Structure formats: C-alpha cells, structure tokens
Amino acid sequence: MYSVRMRASKGERHVSGAERIVEENEIQDTVLSLLDAGDAAAGKDTAKRLLRHLGVPLLCIDKAFSLLENGESMRGAIIMDLEGERLEPDKNRGIRATRMDITAEASNELRRLLDAAGLSLYYTHISEALVLATKVASVKGTIAELCWSDDPSYTAGYVASKRRGYIRIPHLKKEGDCKGGRVFFVDNIDLNEYINEIEKCPILVDKIAGIQSMPCEFFI
Ligand code: WAQ
Ligand code: MG
C-alpha cells in the first residue's frame, strides 16, 4: 500500500494537513481529494441555502449547525421540528434509522455512476449514507436531513430531502474535526409513529435515479 501525505502552509503558518494509506489504484483519487483542501465555510453556506430552499426556518438551521458543531457525539440523530424544538426522547442517544439496505442491482448501478463521476473512493460512505437518507426522506413528516460525519478524516456531508434528493457537499468541516451528526427536520408528525417508522419499518432501495452536478443557484 502507499502513504499519501499533504501539508499546506502559508509563510510559516500551517494551513492544513491530511494523510491516507491506500492501494495503488486509489492513489490518483486520493491525491485529488487531498489537494481539494476545500472550504468548509463555503460548504456550510451551501448547506444552509439548501435547507432554506427546502423550507427549514433560519432559526432551526442555525440551531442545528450549532448542535452539530459543538455538541457531544451521539449514536443517533436529532429530530427537530420547525420551531427548533428537539423531539428525540433520549437527547444523548438520538434516534437510529435501522432496517434498510440496497439491492445488488441498484448497488452496482451506484458504483458505476460513482466511478464515472470520479467518486469511487467514497463508494462505501456514500452508499451507506444514501440508503439511510433515502429511508429518512421517505418517512412522512421529514422535510429535510442535514448530516456530516464525526470521523475526523471525513469532511463530506449532505442535505437530503424527498423534493431534491441527496445533495452531497464535499466539505462541511475541516480535516481533523471530530464533531458531526445528523438532524432530521420534521413537520406535523406523531412522534411515536415517526420514531417507529424510522427504527422499525424495513426499506430496500432498488433504484438509483442518477447523479448530477449541484444546481449553481446554491453556490455562493
Ligand atoms: N441513524 C441515525 N443517526 C445516525 C445513524 C443512524 N443509523 N448512524 C449514525 N448516525 C449519526 C450519529 O450521530 C453519527 O455520529 C453521525 O450520524 C455521523 O455518522 O460522502 O459517515 O457514520 O456523501 O460518521 C455522509 C457523507 C457521511 C457521505 C456520513 O456518518 C458522502 C457518515 P457517520
Ligand atoms: Mg462515524
């Protein structure tokens, strides 16, 4: 395997660093992804615009970001209503979306599309997150989901919704930051029914609609 290391500095000042150990066929994608020492502030801005576009009030968006940026790590997700109230019964654990998977056929199609888009390195993360987000978006009462990983070396996240699909944002935090999490924004739900559906109803993803670039109106 190969060690790929990146360090960026301006004058004496360290700007960012990251490293991976990867297989030979992954070197090129890895170098590109490390060079893209992207701008988390711009990513957050894009995510906020998307959430506004989906009808999530600014108050909720600000609260959600502050919870994910500063909160303790949770096993599950925050449920937030459109007044900004947290509804999950256990605030330390959150609610866990479970009982979901993807068919072999849809999974192959996803792999083919990600390869073509130069995203094969992220296949596992994307596939897992896409399946989870598809389930969450399909449950009645979900307006949108905001997510980014708590893995310090994984900066990507997404805004997902039934209306606009899974919108991937490569940088929602800086390399090395171990804060992350998920917020399900909901409206008009019966809480017990909602939790029951998220946790207990099985969902099998059997079709991938496609991949496209983010509509430019969401960039700053
Ligand atoms: N149900 C609800 N919340 C969950 C679940 C679940 N099954 N699993 C994780 N979470 C919450 C929990 O608070 C974690 O700390 C947080 O989400 C992040 O989980 O490249 O890797 O597994 O397009 O670190 C998204 C971008 C990556 C993928 C998400 O999440 C891409 C990721 P992680
Ligand atoms: Mg994690």
PDB file of C-alpha atoms and ligand atoms in Angstrom:
ATOM      1  CA  MET A   1       0.000   0.000   0.000  1.00  0.00           C
ATOM      2  CA  TYR A   2       1.030   3.617  -0.373  1.00  0.00           C
ATOM      3  CA  SER A   3       1.249   6.503   2.053  1.00  0.00           C
ATOM      4  CA  VAL A   4      -0.071   9.760   0.583  1.00  0.00           C
ATOM      5  CA  ARG A   5       0.557  12.888   2.667  1.00  0.00           C
ATOM      6  CA  MET A   6      -0.460  16.503   2.139  1.00  0.00           C
ATOM      7  CA  ARG A   7       0.667  19.570   4.018  1.00  0.00           C
ATOM      8  CA  ALA A   8      -0.304  23.131   3.123  1.00  0.00           C
ATOM      9  CA  SER A   9       1.228  26.244   4.635  1.00  0.00           C
ATOM     10  CA  LYS A  10       1.254  29.976   4.055  1.00  0.00           C
ATOM     11  CA  GLY A  11       4.587  31.512   5.063  1.00  0.00           C
ATOM     12  CA  GLU A  12       5.307  29.973   8.459  1.00  0.00           C
ATOM     13  CA  ARG A  13       1.673  29.252   9.172  1.00  0.00           C
ATOM     14  CA  HIS A  14       0.296  25.729   8.889  1.00  0.00           C
ATOM     15  CA  VAL A  15      -2.970  25.721   6.943  1.00  0.00           C
ATOM     16  CA  SER A  16      -3.973  22.102   6.681  1.00  0.00           C
ATOM     17  CA  GLY A  17      -2.634  18.591   6.614  1.00  0.00           C
ATOM     18  CA  ALA A  18      -4.069  15.218   5.824  1.00  0.00           C
ATOM     19  CA  GLU A  19      -2.852  11.766   5.018  1.00  0.00           C
ATOM     20  CA  ARG A  20      -4.103   8.423   3.810  1.00  0.00           C
ATOM     21  CA  ILE A  21      -2.744   4.950   3.266  1.00  0.00           C
ATOM     22  CA  VAL A  22      -4.293   3.484   0.141  1.00  0.00           C
ATOM     23  CA  GLU A  23      -3.986   0.859  -2.580  1.00  0.00           C
ATOM     24  CA  GLU A  24      -2.070   1.701  -5.752  1.00  0.00           C
ATOM     25  CA  ASN A  25      -5.231   2.114  -7.831  1.00  0.00           C
ATOM     26  CA  GLU A  26      -6.535   4.679  -5.326  1.00  0.00           C
ATOM     27  CA  ILE A  27      -3.504   6.994  -5.366  1.00  0.00           C
ATOM     28  CA  GLN A  28      -4.784   9.325  -8.036  1.00  0.00           C
ATOM     29  CA  ASP A  29      -8.225   9.876  -6.498  1.00  0.00           C
ATOM     30  CA  THR A  30      -6.599  10.291  -3.088  1.00  0.00           C
ATOM     31  CA  VAL A  31      -4.160  12.954  -4.251  1.00  0.00           C
ATOM     32  CA  LEU A  32      -7.012  14.829  -5.916  1.00  0.00           C
ATOM     33  CA  SER A  33      -9.196  14.637  -2.831  1.00  0.00           C
ATOM     34  CA  LEU A  34      -6.362  15.814  -0.558  1.00  0.00           C
ATOM     35  CA  LEU A  35      -5.474  18.675  -2.889  1.00  0.00           C
ATOM     36  CA  ASP A  36      -9.073  19.777  -2.803  1.00  0.00           C
ATOM     37  CA  ALA A  37      -8.344  21.240   0.677  1.00  0.00           C
ATOM     38  CA  GLY A  38     -11.788  22.681   0.337  1.00  0.00           C
ATOM     39  CA  ASP A  39     -13.504  25.404   2.119  1.00  0.00           C
ATOM     40  CA  ALA A  40     -15.768  24.231   4.948  1.00  0.00           C
ATOM     41  CA  ALA A  41     -17.263  27.703   5.392  1.00  0.00           C
ATOM     42  CA  ALA A  42     -18.444  27.709   1.774  1.00  0.00           C
ATOM     43  CA  GLY A  43     -19.812  24.176   2.205  1.00  0.00           C
ATOM     44  CA  LYS A  44     -21.797  25.220   5.253  1.00  0.00           C
ATOM     45  CA  ASP A  45     -23.142  28.190   3.390  1.00  0.00           C
ATOM     46  CA  THR A  46     -24.328  25.946   0.582  1.00  0.00           C
ATOM     47  CA  ALA A  47     -25.989  23.566   3.049  1.00  0.00           C
ATOM     48  CA  LYS A  48     -27.772  26.464   4.745  1.00  0.00           C
ATOM     49  CA  ARG A  49     -29.074  27.761   1.413  1.00  0.00           C
ATOM     50  CA  LEU A  50     -30.354  24.313   0.519  1.00  0.00           C
ATOM     51  CA  LEU A  51     -32.155  23.968   3.833  1.00  0.00           C
ATOM     52  CA  ARG A  52     -33.734  27.422   3.423  1.00  0.00           C
ATOM     53  CA  HIS A  53     -34.816  26.422  -0.081  1.00  0.00           C
ATOM     54  CA  LEU A  54     -36.485  23.328   1.390  1.00  0.00           C
ATOM     55  CA  GLY A  55     -38.479  25.444   3.826  1.00  0.00           C
ATOM     56  CA  VAL A  56     -36.472  24.979   7.022  1.00  0.00           C
ATOM     57  CA  PRO A  57     -36.591  28.230   9.047  1.00  0.00           C
ATOM     58  CA  LEU A  58     -33.319  30.041   9.678  1.00  0.00           C
ATOM     59  CA  LEU A  59     -33.682  29.649  13.441  1.00  0.00           C
ATOM     60  CA  CYS A  60     -33.721  25.844  13.046  1.00  0.00           C
ATOM     61  CA  ILE A  61     -30.797  25.871  10.640  1.00  0.00           C
ATOM     62  CA  ASP A  62     -28.641  27.936  12.998  1.00  0.00           C
ATOM     63  CA  LYS A  63     -29.587  25.749  15.945  1.00  0.00           C
ATOM     64  CA  ALA A  64     -28.859  22.543  14.020  1.00  0.00           C
ATOM     65  CA  PHE A  65     -25.422  23.744  12.932  1.00  0.00           C
ATOM     66  CA  SER A  66     -24.551  24.864  16.415  1.00  0.00           C
ATOM     67  CA  LEU A  67     -25.614  21.476  17.848  1.00  0.00           C
ATOM     68  CA  LEU A  68     -23.557  19.522  15.322  1.00  0.00           C
ATOM     69  CA  GLU A  69     -20.560  21.853  15.597  1.00  0.00           C
ATOM     70  CA  ASN A  70     -20.440  21.951  19.394  1.00  0.00           C
ATOM     71  CA  GLY A  71     -22.492  19.033  20.710  1.00  0.00           C
ATOM     72  CA  GLU A  72     -21.448  15.781  22.288  1.00  0.00           C
ATOM     73  CA  SER A  73     -21.217  12.902  19.879  1.00  0.00           C
ATOM     74  CA  MET A  74     -24.475  10.905  19.617  1.00  0.00           C
ATOM     75  CA  ARG A  75     -25.157   7.389  18.330  1.00  0.00           C
ATOM     76  CA  GLY A  76     -28.278   8.537  16.537  1.00  0.00           C
ATOM     77  CA  ALA A  77     -29.932  11.618  15.110  1.00  0.00           C
ATOM     78  CA  ILE A  78     -31.584  14.740  16.464  1.00  0.00           C
ATOM     79  CA  ILE A  79     -35.233  15.226  15.468  1.00  0.00           C
ATOM     80  CA  MET A  80     -36.074  18.914  15.201  1.00  0.00           C
ATOM     81  CA  ASP A  81     -39.441  20.496  14.491  1.00  0.00           C
ATOM     82  CA  LEU A  82     -39.865  23.753  12.600  1.00  0.00           C
ATOM     83  CA  GLU A  83     -39.918  25.745  15.851  1.00  0.00           C
ATOM     84  CA  GLY A  84     -36.418  24.462  16.598  1.00  0.00           C
ATOM     85  CA  GLU A  85     -37.587  22.118  19.394  1.00  0.00           C
ATOM     86  CA  ARG A  86     -35.736  18.840  19.785  1.00  0.00           C
ATOM     87  CA  LEU A  87     -38.154  15.929  19.902  1.00  0.00           C
ATOM     88  CA  GLU A  88     -35.948  12.864  20.332  1.00  0.00           C
ATOM     89  CA  PRO A  89     -36.769  11.245  23.710  1.00  0.00           C
ATOM     90  CA  ASP A  90     -33.154  10.456  24.580  1.00  0.00           C
ATOM     91  CA  LYS A  91     -31.003  13.517  23.817  1.00  0.00           C
ATOM     92  CA  ASN A  92     -27.728  11.645  24.337  1.00  0.00           C
ATOM     93  CA  ARG A  93     -28.542   8.726  22.083  1.00  0.00           C
ATOM     94  CA  GLY A  94     -30.837  10.293  19.482  1.00  0.00           C
ATOM     95  CA  ILE A  95     -32.898   8.089  17.176  1.00  0.00           C
ATOM     96  CA  ARG A  96     -31.358   5.435  14.998  1.00  0.00           C
ATOM     97  CA  ALA A  97     -32.521   4.720  11.478  1.00  0.00           C
ATOM     98  CA  THR A  98     -32.242   0.966  11.005  1.00  0.00           C
ATOM     99  CA  ARG A  99     -33.574  -1.847   8.813  1.00  0.00           C
ATOM    100  CA  MET A 100     -32.562  -0.544   5.423  1.00  0.00           C
ATOM    101  CA  ASP A 101     -30.476  -1.887   2.572  1.00  0.00           C
ATOM    102  CA  ILE A 102     -29.903  -1.669  -1.169  1.00  0.00           C
ATOM    103  CA  THR A 103     -30.397  -4.378  -3.817  1.00  0.00           C
ATOM    104  CA  ALA A 104     -27.340  -5.776  -5.590  1.00  0.00           C
ATOM    105  CA  GLU A 105     -28.612  -4.322  -8.855  1.00  0.00           C
ATOM    106  CA  ALA A 106     -29.041  -0.787  -7.508  1.00  0.00           C
ATOM    107  CA  SER A 107     -25.725  -1.046  -5.722  1.00  0.00           C
ATOM    108  CA  ASN A 108     -23.948  -1.944  -8.981  1.00  0.00           C
ATOM    109  CA  GLU A 109     -25.616   0.969 -10.713  1.00  0.00           C
ATOM    110  CA  LEU A 110     -24.497   3.302  -7.920  1.00  0.00           C
ATOM    111  CA  ARG A 111     -20.938   2.016  -8.228  1.00  0.00           C
ATOM    112  CA  ARG A 112     -20.978   2.578 -11.974  1.00  0.00           C
ATOM    113  CA  LEU A 113     -22.263   6.148 -11.590  1.00  0.00           C
ATOM    114  CA  LEU A 114     -19.775   6.996  -8.839  1.00  0.00           C
ATOM    115  CA  ASP A 115     -16.875   5.571 -10.876  1.00  0.00           C
ATOM    116  CA  ALA A 116     -17.913   7.750 -13.805  1.00  0.00           C
ATOM    117  CA  ALA A 117     -18.112  10.808 -11.532  1.00  0.00           C
ATOM    118  CA  GLY A 118     -14.622  10.177 -10.079  1.00  0.00           C
ATOM    119  CA  LEU A 119     -16.071   9.374  -6.656  1.00  0.00           C
ATOM    120  CA  SER A 120     -15.242   5.661  -6.416  1.00  0.00           C
ATOM    121  CA  LEU A 121     -13.056   6.255  -3.375  1.00  0.00           C
ATOM    122  CA  TYR A 122     -16.143   7.248  -1.408  1.00  0.00           C
ATOM    123  CA  TYR A 123     -18.397   4.427  -2.583  1.00  0.00           C
ATOM    124  CA  THR A 124     -18.872   2.830   0.855  1.00  0.00           C
ATOM    125  CA  HIS A 125     -19.587   6.064   2.721  1.00  0.00           C
ATOM    126  CA  ILE A 126     -21.888   7.364   0.003  1.00  0.00           C
ATOM    127  CA  SER A 127     -23.780   4.117  -0.370  1.00  0.00           C
ATOM    128  CA  GLU A 128     -24.447   3.818   3.370  1.00  0.00           C
ATOM    129  CA  ALA A 129     -25.422   7.467   3.734  1.00  0.00           C
ATOM    130  CA  LEU A 130     -27.600   7.429   0.621  1.00  0.00           C
ATOM    131  CA  VAL A 131     -29.545   4.396   1.816  1.00  0.00           C
ATOM    132  CA  LEU A 132     -30.074   5.938   5.255  1.00  0.00           C
ATOM    133  CA  ALA A 133     -31.080   9.299   3.773  1.00  0.00           C
ATOM    134  CA  THR A 134     -33.471   7.624   1.331  1.00  0.00           C
ATOM    135  CA  LYS A 135     -35.202   5.882   4.185  1.00  0.00           C
ATOM    136  CA  VAL A 136     -35.419   9.023   6.318  1.00  0.00           C
ATOM    137  CA  ALA A 137     -36.676  11.156   3.404  1.00  0.00           C
ATOM    138  CA  SER A 138     -39.362   8.582   2.633  1.00  0.00           C
ATOM    139  CA  VAL A 139     -40.910   8.768   6.101  1.00  0.00           C
ATOM    140  CA  LYS A 140     -43.973  11.035   6.283  1.00  0.00           C
ATOM    141  CA  GLY A 141     -43.195  14.280   8.077  1.00  0.00           C
ATOM    142  CA  THR A 142     -39.499  14.508   7.129  1.00  0.00           C
ATOM    143  CA  ILE A 143     -38.790  17.877   5.494  1.00  0.00           C
ATOM    144  CA  ALA A 144     -35.010  17.524   5.169  1.00  0.00           C
ATOM    145  CA  GLU A 145     -31.942  15.913   6.707  1.00  0.00           C
ATOM    146  CA  LEU A 146     -28.586  17.508   7.463  1.00  0.00           C
ATOM    147  CA  CYS A 147     -25.591  15.265   8.052  1.00  0.00           C
ATOM    148  CA  TRP A 148     -21.869  15.240   8.282  1.00  0.00           C
ATOM    149  CA  SER A 149     -19.572  12.560   9.595  1.00  0.00           C
ATOM    150  CA  ASP A 150     -17.971  12.567  13.018  1.00  0.00           C
ATOM    151  CA  ASP A 151     -14.922  10.852  11.515  1.00  0.00           C
ATOM    152  CA  PRO A 152     -12.083  13.434  11.724  1.00  0.00           C
ATOM    153  CA  SER A 153     -10.703  12.438   8.324  1.00  0.00           C
ATOM    154  CA  TYR A 154     -14.065  12.523   6.517  1.00  0.00           C
ATOM    155  CA  THR A 155     -15.233  16.060   5.789  1.00  0.00           C
ATOM    156  CA  ALA A 156     -18.182  15.341   3.491  1.00  0.00           C
ATOM    157  CA  GLY A 157     -21.830  15.603   4.365  1.00  0.00           C
ATOM    158  CA  TYR A 158     -25.165  16.186   2.709  1.00  0.00           C
ATOM    159  CA  VAL A 159     -28.565  17.781   2.720  1.00  0.00           C
ATOM    160  CA  ALA A 160     -31.224  15.257   1.716  1.00  0.00           C
ATOM    161  CA  SER A 161     -34.923  15.576   1.051  1.00  0.00           C
ATOM    162  CA  LYS A 162     -37.665  13.870  -0.892  1.00  0.00           C
ATOM    163  CA  ARG A 163     -38.006  17.015  -3.018  1.00  0.00           C
ATOM    164  CA  ARG A 164     -34.395  17.471  -4.123  1.00  0.00           C
ATOM    165  CA  GLY A 165     -32.741  14.147  -3.358  1.00  0.00           C
ATOM    166  CA  TYR A 166     -29.330  13.608  -1.781  1.00  0.00           C
ATOM    167  CA  ILE A 167     -27.123  16.660  -2.263  1.00  0.00           C
ATOM    168  CA  ARG A 168     -23.543  15.864  -1.412  1.00  0.00           C
ATOM    169  CA  ILE A 169     -21.259  18.575  -0.051  1.00  0.00           C
ATOM    170  CA  PRO A 170     -17.560  17.585  -0.043  1.00  0.00           C
ATOM    171  CA  HIS A 171     -16.565  19.851   2.861  1.00  0.00           C
ATOM    172  CA  LEU A 172     -18.797  20.616   5.812  1.00  0.00           C
ATOM    173  CA  LYS A 173     -15.936  20.726   8.298  1.00  0.00           C
ATOM    174  CA  LYS A 174     -12.172  20.910   8.381  1.00  0.00           C
ATOM    175  CA  GLU A 175      -9.919  17.850   8.329  1.00  0.00           C
ATOM    176  CA  GLY A 176      -9.230  16.725  11.886  1.00  0.00           C
ATOM    177  CA  ASP A 177     -12.536  17.934  13.335  1.00  0.00           C
ATOM    178  CA  CYS A 178     -14.281  15.074  15.161  1.00  0.00           C
ATOM    179  CA  LYS A 179     -17.683  16.750  15.536  1.00  0.00           C
ATOM    180  CA  GLY A 180     -20.543  15.556  13.366  1.00  0.00           C
ATOM    181  CA  GLY A 181     -24.029  14.158  13.449  1.00  0.00           C
ATOM    182  CA  ARG A 182     -27.458  14.139  11.901  1.00  0.00           C
ATOM    183  CA  VAL A 183     -30.561  16.286  12.191  1.00  0.00           C
ATOM    184  CA  PHE A 184     -33.949  15.208  10.817  1.00  0.00           C
ATOM    185  CA  PHE A 185     -36.128  18.302  10.307  1.00  0.00           C
ATOM    186  CA  VAL A 186     -39.773  17.348  10.668  1.00  0.00           C
ATOM    187  CA  ASP A 187     -43.183  18.932  10.486  1.00  0.00           C
ATOM    188  CA  ASN A 188     -46.579  17.710  11.616  1.00  0.00           C
ATOM    189  CA  ILE A 189     -45.562  14.329  12.953  1.00  0.00           C
ATOM    190  CA  ASP A 190     -46.946  11.980  15.529  1.00  0.00           C
ATOM    191  CA  LEU A 191     -43.669  11.405  17.388  1.00  0.00           C
ATOM    192  CA  ASN A 192     -44.238   7.748  18.296  1.00  0.00           C
ATOM    193  CA  GLU A 193     -45.339   6.858  14.802  1.00  0.00           C
ATOM    194  CA  TYR A 194     -42.395   8.728  13.304  1.00  0.00           C
ATOM    195  CA  ILE A 195     -39.817   7.015  15.522  1.00  0.00           C
ATOM    196  CA  ASN A 196     -41.437   3.660  14.931  1.00  0.00           C
ATOM    197  CA  GLU A 197     -41.182   4.094  11.157  1.00  0.00           C
ATOM    198  CA  ILE A 198     -37.582   5.299  11.276  1.00  0.00           C
ATOM    199  CA  GLU A 199     -36.482   2.496  13.577  1.00  0.00           C
ATOM    200  CA  LYS A 200     -38.685  -0.444  12.622  1.00  0.00           C
ATOM    201  CA  CYS A 201     -40.063  -0.307   9.072  1.00  0.00           C
ATOM    202  CA  PRO A 202     -37.787  -2.050   6.577  1.00  0.00           C
ATOM    203  CA  ILE A 203     -36.809  -0.187   3.395  1.00  0.00           C
ATOM    204  CA  LEU A 204     -34.962  -1.667   0.416  1.00  0.00           C
ATOM    205  CA  VAL A 205     -33.527   0.799  -2.082  1.00  0.00           C
ATOM    206  CA  ASP A 206     -33.973  -0.775  -5.518  1.00  0.00           C
ATOM    207  CA  LYS A 207     -33.361   2.090  -7.923  1.00  0.00           C
ATOM    208  CA  ILE A 208     -30.789   4.874  -8.373  1.00  0.00           C
ATOM    209  CA  ALA A 209     -32.265   7.890 -10.121  1.00  0.00           C
ATOM    210  CA  GLY A 210     -28.911   9.303 -11.318  1.00  0.00           C
ATOM    211  CA  ILE A 211     -26.182  11.765 -10.424  1.00  0.00           C
ATOM    212  CA  GLN A 212     -25.956  15.383 -11.481  1.00  0.00           C
ATOM    213  CA  SER A 213     -23.921  18.458 -10.536  1.00  0.00           C
ATOM    214  CA  MET A 214     -25.326  20.753  -7.912  1.00  0.00           C
ATOM    215  CA  PRO A 215     -27.594  23.468  -9.353  1.00  0.00           C
ATOM    216  CA  CYS A 216     -25.466  26.628  -9.497  1.00  0.00           C
ATOM    217  CA  GLU A 217     -28.002  28.792  -7.650  1.00  0.00           C
ATOM    218  CA  PHE A 218     -26.831  27.116  -4.439  1.00  0.00           C
ATOM    219  CA  PHE A 219     -23.209  28.209  -4.753  1.00  0.00           C
ATOM    220  CA  ILE A 220     -22.095  31.497  -3.292  1.00  0.00           C
TER     221      ILE A 220
HETATM  222  N1  WAQ B   1     -29.392   6.666  12.451  1.00  0.00           N
HETATM  223  C1  WAQ B   1     -29.375   7.943  12.874  1.00  0.00           C
HETATM  224  N2  WAQ B   1     -28.253   8.646  13.065  1.00  0.00           N
HETATM  225  C2  WAQ B   1     -27.088   8.038  12.831  1.00  0.00           C
HETATM  226  C3  WAQ B   1     -27.008   6.701  12.371  1.00  0.00           C
HETATM  227  C4  WAQ B   1     -28.239   6.001  12.186  1.00  0.00           C
HETATM  228  N3  WAQ B   1     -28.262   4.733  11.775  1.00  0.00           N
HETATM  229  N4  WAQ B   1     -25.699   6.372  12.216  1.00  0.00           N
HETATM  230  C5  WAQ B   1     -25.001   7.460  12.541  1.00  0.00           C
HETATM  231  N5  WAQ B   1     -25.826   8.469  12.934  1.00  0.00           N
HETATM  232  C6  WAQ B   1     -25.449   9.812  13.367  1.00  0.00           C
HETATM  233  C7  WAQ B   1     -24.553   9.792  14.590  1.00  0.00           C
HETATM  234  O1  WAQ B   1     -24.813  10.958  15.343  1.00  0.00           O
HETATM  235  C8  WAQ B   1     -23.174   9.871  13.999  1.00  0.00           C
HETATM  236  O2  WAQ B   1     -22.282  10.497  14.874  1.00  0.00           O
HETATM  237  C9  WAQ B   1     -23.415  10.758  12.779  1.00  0.00           C
HETATM  238  O3  WAQ B   1     -24.720  10.419  12.328  1.00  0.00           O
HETATM  239  C10 WAQ B   1     -22.417  10.561  11.686  1.00  0.00           C
HETATM  240  O4  WAQ B   1     -22.333   9.181  11.386  1.00  0.00           O
HETATM  241  O5  WAQ B   1     -19.554  11.114   1.043  1.00  0.00           O
HETATM  242  O6  WAQ B   1     -20.151   8.784   7.646  1.00  0.00           O
HETATM  243  O7  WAQ B   1     -21.466   7.186  10.215  1.00  0.00           O
HETATM  244  O8  WAQ B   1     -21.645  11.538   0.506  1.00  0.00           O
HETATM  245  O9  WAQ B   1     -19.888   9.163  10.774  1.00  0.00           O
HETATM  246  C11 WAQ B   1     -22.013  11.499   4.889  1.00  0.00           C
HETATM  247  C12 WAQ B   1     -21.393  11.853   3.567  1.00  0.00           C
HETATM  248  C13 WAQ B   1     -21.137  10.613   5.735  1.00  0.00           C
HETATM  249  C14 WAQ B   1     -21.214  10.650   2.698  1.00  0.00           C
HETATM  250  C15 WAQ B   1     -21.877  10.331   6.975  1.00  0.00           C
HETATM  251  O10 WAQ B   1     -21.754   9.414   9.087  1.00  0.00           O
HETATM  252  C16 WAQ B   1     -20.773  11.132   1.319  1.00  0.00           C
HETATM  253  C17 WAQ B   1     -21.160   9.431   7.911  1.00  0.00           C
HETATM  254  P1  WAQ B   1     -21.253   8.649  10.381  1.00  0.00           P
HETATM  255 MG    MG B   2     -18.890   7.957  12.298  1.00  0.00          MG
END
